[in-house]
PDB file of C-alpha atoms in Angstrom:
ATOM      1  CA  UNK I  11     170.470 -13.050 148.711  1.00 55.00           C
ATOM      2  CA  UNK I  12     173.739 -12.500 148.013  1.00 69.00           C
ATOM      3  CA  UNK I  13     177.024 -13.538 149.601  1.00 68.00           C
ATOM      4  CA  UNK I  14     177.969 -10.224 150.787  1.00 71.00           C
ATOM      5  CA  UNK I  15     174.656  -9.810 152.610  1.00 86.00           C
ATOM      6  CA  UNK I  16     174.255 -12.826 154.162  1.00 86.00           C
ATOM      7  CA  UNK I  17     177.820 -12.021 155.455  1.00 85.00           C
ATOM      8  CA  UNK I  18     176.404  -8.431 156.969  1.00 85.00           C
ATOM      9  CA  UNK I  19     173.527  -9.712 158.231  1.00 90.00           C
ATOM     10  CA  UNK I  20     175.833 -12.423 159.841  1.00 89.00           C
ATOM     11  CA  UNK I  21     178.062  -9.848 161.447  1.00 89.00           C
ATOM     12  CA  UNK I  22     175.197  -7.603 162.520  1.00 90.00           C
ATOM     13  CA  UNK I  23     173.680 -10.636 164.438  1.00 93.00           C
ATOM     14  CA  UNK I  24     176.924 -11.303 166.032  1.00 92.00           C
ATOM     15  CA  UNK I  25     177.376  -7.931 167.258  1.00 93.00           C
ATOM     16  CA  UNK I  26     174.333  -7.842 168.457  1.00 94.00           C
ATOM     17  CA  UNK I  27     174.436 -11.046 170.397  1.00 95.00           C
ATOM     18  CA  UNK I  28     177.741 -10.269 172.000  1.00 95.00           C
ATOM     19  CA  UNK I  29     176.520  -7.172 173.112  1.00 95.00           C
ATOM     20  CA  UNK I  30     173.376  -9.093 175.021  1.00 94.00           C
ATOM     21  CA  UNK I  31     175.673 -11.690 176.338  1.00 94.00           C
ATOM     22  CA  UNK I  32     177.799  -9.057 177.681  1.00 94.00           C
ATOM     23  CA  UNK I  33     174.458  -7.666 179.460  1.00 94.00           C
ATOM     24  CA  UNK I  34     174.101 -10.835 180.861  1.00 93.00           C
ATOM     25  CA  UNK I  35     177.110 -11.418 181.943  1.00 92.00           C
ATOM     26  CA  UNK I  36     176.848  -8.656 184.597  1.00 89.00           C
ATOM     27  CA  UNK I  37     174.443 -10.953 186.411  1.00 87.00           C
ATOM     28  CA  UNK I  38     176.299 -13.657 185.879  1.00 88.00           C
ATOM     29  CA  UNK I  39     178.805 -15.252 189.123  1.00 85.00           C
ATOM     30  CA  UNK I  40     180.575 -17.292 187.309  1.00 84.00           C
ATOM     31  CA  UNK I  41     183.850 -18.499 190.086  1.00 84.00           C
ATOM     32  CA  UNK I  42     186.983 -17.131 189.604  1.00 82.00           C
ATOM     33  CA  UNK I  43     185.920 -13.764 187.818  1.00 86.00           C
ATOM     34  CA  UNK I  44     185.145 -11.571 190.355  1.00 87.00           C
ATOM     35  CA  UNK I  45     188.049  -9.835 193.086  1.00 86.00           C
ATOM     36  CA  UNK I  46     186.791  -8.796 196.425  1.00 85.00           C
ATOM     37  CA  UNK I  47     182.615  -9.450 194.753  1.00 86.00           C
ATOM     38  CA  UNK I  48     183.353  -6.794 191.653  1.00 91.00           C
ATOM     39  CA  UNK I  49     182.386  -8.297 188.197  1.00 92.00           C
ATOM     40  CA  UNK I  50     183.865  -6.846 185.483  1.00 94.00           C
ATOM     41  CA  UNK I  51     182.193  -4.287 183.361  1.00 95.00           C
ATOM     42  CA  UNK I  52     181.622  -6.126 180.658  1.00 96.00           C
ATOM     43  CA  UNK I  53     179.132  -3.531 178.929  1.00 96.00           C
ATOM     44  CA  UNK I  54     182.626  -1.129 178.963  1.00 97.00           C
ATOM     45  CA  UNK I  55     184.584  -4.110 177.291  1.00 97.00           C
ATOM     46  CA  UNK I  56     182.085  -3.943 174.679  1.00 96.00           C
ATOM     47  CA  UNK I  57     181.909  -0.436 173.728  1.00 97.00           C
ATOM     48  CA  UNK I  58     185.800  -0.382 174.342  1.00 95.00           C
ATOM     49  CA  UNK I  59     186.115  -2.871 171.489  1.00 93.00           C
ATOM     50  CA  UNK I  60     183.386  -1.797 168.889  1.00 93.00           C
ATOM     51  CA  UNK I  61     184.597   1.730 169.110  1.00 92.00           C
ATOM     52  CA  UNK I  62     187.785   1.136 168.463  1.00 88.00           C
ATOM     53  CA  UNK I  63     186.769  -0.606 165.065  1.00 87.00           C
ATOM     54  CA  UNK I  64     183.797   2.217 164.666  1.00 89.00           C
ATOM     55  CA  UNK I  65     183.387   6.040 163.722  1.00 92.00           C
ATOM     56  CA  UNK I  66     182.363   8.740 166.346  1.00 93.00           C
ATOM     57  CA  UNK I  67     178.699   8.530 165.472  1.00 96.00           C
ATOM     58  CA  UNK I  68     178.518   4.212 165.980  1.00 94.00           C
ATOM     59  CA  UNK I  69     180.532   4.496 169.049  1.00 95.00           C
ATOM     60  CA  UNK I  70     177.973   7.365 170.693  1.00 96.00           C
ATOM     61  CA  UNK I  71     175.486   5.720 169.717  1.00 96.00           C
ATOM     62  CA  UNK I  72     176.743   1.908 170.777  1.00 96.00           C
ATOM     63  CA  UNK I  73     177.638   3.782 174.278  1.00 96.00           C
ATOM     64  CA  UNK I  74     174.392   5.227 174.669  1.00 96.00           C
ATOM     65  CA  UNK I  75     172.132   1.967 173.623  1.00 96.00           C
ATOM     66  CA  UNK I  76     174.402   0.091 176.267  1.00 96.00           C
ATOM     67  CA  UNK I  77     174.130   2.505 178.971  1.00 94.00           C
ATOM     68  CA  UNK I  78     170.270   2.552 178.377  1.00 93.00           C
ATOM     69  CA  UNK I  79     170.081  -1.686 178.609  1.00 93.00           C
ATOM     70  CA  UNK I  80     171.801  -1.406 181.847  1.00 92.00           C
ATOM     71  CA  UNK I  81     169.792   1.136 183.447  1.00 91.00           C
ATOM     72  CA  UNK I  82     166.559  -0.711 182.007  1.00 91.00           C
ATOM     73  CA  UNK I  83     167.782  -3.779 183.630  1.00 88.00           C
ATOM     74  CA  UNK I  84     169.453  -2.170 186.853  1.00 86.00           C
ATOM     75  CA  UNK I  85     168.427   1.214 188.702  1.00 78.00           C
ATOM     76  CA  UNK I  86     168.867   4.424 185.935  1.00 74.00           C
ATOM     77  CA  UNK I  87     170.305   6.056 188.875  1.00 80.00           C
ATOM     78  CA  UNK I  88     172.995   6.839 188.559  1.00 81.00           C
ATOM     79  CA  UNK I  89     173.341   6.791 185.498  1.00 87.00           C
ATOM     80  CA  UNK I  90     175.622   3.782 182.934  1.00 93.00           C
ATOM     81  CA  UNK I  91     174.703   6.355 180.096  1.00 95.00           C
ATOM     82  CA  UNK I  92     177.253   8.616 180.533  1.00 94.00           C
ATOM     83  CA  UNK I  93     180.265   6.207 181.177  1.00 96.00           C
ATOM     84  CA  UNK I  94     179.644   4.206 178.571  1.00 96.00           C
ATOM     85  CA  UNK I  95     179.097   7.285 176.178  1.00 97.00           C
ATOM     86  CA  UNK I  96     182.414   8.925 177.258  1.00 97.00           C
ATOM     87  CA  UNK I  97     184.038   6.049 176.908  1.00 96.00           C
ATOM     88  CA  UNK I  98     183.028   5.248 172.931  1.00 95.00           C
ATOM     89  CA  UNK I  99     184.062   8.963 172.514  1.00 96.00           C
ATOM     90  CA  UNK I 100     187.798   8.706 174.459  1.00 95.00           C
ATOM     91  CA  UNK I 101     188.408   5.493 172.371  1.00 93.00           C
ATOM     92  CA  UNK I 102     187.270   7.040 169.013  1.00 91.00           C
ATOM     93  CA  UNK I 103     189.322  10.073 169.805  1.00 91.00           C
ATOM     94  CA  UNK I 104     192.461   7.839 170.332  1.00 87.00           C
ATOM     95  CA  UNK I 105     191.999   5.755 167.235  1.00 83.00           C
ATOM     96  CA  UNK I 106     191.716   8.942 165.251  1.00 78.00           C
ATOM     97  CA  UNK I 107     195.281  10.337 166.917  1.00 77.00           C
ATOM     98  CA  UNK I 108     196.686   6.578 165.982  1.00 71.00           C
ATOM     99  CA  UNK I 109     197.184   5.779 169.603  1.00 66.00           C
ATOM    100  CA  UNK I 110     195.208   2.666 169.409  1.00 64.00           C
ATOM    101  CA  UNK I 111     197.830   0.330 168.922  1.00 66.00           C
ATOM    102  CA  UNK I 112     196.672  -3.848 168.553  1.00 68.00           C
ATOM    103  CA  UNK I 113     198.078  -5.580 171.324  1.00 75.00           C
ATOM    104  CA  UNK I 114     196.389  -6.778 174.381  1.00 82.00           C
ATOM    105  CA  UNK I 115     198.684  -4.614 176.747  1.00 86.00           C
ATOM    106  CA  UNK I 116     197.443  -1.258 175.041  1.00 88.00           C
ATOM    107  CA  UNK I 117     193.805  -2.635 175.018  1.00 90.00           C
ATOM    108  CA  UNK I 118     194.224  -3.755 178.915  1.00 93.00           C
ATOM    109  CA  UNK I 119     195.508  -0.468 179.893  1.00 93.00           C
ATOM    110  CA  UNK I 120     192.934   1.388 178.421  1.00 94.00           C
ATOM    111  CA  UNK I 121     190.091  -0.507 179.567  1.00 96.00           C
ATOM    112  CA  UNK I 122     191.963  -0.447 183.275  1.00 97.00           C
ATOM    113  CA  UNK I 123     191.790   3.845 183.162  1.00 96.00           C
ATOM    114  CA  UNK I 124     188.260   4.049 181.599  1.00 97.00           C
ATOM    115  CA  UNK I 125     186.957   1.734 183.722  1.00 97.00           C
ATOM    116  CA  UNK I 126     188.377   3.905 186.302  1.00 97.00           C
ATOM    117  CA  UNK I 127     186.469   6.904 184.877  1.00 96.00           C
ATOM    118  CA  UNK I 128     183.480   5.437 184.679  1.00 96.00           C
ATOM    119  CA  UNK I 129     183.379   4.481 188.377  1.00 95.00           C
ATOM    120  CA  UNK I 130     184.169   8.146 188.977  1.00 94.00           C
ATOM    121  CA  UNK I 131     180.999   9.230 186.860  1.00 94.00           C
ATOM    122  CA  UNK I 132     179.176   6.808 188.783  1.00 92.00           C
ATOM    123  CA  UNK I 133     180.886   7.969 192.577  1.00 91.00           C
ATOM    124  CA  UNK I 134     180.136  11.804 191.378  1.00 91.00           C
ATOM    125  CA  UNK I 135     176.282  10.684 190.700  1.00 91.00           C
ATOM    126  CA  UNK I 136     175.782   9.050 194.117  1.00 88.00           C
ATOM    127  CA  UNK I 137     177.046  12.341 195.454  1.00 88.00           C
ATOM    128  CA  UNK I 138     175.196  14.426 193.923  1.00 90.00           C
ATOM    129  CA  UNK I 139     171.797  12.243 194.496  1.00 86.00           C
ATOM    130  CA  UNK I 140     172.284  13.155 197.962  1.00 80.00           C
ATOM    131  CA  UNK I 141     171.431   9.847 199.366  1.00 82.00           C
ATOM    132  CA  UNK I 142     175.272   9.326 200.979  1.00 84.00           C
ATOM    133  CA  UNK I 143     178.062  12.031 201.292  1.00 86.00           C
ATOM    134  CA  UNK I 144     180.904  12.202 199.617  1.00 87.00           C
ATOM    135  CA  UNK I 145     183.122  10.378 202.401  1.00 88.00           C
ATOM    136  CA  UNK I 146     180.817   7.543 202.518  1.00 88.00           C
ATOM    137  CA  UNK I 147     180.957   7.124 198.779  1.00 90.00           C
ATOM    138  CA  UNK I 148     184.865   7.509 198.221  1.00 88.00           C
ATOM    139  CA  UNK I 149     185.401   4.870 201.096  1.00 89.00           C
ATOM    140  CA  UNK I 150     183.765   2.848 198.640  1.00 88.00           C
ATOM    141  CA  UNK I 151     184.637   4.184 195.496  1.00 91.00           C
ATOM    142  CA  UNK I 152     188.301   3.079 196.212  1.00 88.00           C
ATOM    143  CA  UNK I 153     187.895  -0.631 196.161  1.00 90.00           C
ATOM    144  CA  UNK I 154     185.097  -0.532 193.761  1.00 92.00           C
ATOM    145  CA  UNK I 155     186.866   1.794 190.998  1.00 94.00           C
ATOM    146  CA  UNK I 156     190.558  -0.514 191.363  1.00 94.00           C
ATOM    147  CA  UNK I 157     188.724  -3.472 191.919  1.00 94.00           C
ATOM    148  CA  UNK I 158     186.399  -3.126 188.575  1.00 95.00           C
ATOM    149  CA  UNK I 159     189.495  -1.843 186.600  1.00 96.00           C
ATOM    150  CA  UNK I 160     192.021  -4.375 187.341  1.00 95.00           C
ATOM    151  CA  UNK I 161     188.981  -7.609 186.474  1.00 96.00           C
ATOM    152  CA  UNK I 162     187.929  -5.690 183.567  1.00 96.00           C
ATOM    153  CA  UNK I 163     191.409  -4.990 182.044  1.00 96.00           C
ATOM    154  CA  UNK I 164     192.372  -8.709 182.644  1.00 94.00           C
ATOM    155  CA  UNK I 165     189.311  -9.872 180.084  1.00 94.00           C
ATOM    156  CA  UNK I 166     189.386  -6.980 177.795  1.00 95.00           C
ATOM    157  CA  UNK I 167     191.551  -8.548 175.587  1.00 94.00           C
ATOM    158  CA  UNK I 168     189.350 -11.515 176.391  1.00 93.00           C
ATOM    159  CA  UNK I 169     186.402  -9.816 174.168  1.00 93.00           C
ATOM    160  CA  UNK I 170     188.550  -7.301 172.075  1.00 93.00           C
ATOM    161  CA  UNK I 171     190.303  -9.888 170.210  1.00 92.00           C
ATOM    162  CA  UNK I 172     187.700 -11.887 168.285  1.00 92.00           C
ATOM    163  CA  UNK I 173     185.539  -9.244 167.994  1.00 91.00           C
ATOM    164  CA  UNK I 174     188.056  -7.092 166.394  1.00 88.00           C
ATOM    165  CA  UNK I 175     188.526  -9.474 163.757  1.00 88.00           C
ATOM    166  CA  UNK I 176     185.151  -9.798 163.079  1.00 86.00           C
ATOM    167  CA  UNK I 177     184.494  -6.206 162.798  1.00 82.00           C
ATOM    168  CA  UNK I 178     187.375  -5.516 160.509  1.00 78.00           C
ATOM    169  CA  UNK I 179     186.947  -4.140 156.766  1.00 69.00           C
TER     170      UNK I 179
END
C-alpha cells in the first residue's frame, strides 16, 4: 500500500476510536470531572470538533451515527439524535460564515451554548413523553442544562485540539 493510504486508513481508525472512547466515557466516573453528578457530553465534544473540520453532509451524518450509539447504549427516549444532529449542522453553518475562529475560548463557548441546546431538546422530549410535566422537568433542566454546559465547555478544548490537527488537510 501506499504511504498516503496507510496514512487514511490511520486517520480513519483514529476517528473512529475517539469517537468510541468518547461513548465510553459517558459511563465513565472518573473523580474530578463531574459538577453536582453531570458528566460532560462528551458525544457533543465530538461532533463539535469533527464538524468543524467536516462538510454539512459528514457532520449530519457524524451527528446522527452518535446520537444512534447513545440511544443503543442508553434509553432512545428521548432522543440524543436530534442534539447531536443540530449541533453538526450549527457548527457547519458557522464555519461556512468564518465564525469558527481556532482558539480554545471560541471552541469553549460554543460547546457551553450547544450543550445548552441540546439539554433543551432533551427537556422538550421529556415533556412531550408525558411521563413528568413541564415544572417537574425545568426544576431539573436548570442544573442539568448549566451544569452539563459549563463541564463540557471546560474539556472541549480538551478533545478539539488534537483532533483538529489530525483532521486537517
Amino acid at each position: 500500500m501506499s504511504n498516503i493510504s496507510q496514512q487514511a486508513i490511520l486517520k480513519s481508525l483514529i476517528t473512529i476510536a475517539s469517537a468510541l472512547v468518547c461513548a465510553l466515557l459517558l459511563f465513565t466516573r472518573i473523580p474530578g470531572m463531574e459538577i453536582f453528578g453531570i458528566r460532560p457530553n462528551w458525544l457533543l465534544i465530538w461532533v463539535v470538533a469533527w464538524s468543524s473540520q467536516s462538510s454539512t453532509i459528514e457532520a449530519l451524518v457524524a451527528g446522527l451515527v452518535l446520537g444512534l450509539i447513545q440511544d443503543g447504549i442508553t434509553a432512545p427516549y428521548p432522543t440524543h439524535v436530534i442534539p447531536l444532529v443540530f449541533a453538526g449542522f450549527i457548527i457547519v453553518f458557522l464555519q461556512k460564515q468564518r465564525f469558527i475562529q481556532e482558539d480554545f475560548i471560541f471552541i469553549a463557548l460554543v460547546t457551553f451554548i450547544l450543550a445548552i441546546i441540546a439539554e433543551t431538546f432533551m427537556a422538550i422530549q421529556l415533556g412531550l413523553i408525558g411521563n413528568q410535566t413541564f415544572g417537574e422537568i425545568w426544576v431539573y433542566y436548570k442544573q442539568v442544562a448549566l451544569g452539563s454546559a459549563v463541564i463540557s465547555s471546560l474539556w472541549a478544548p480538551v478533545i478539539y485540539f488534537p483532533l483538529s490537527q489530525l483532521w486537517k488537510p
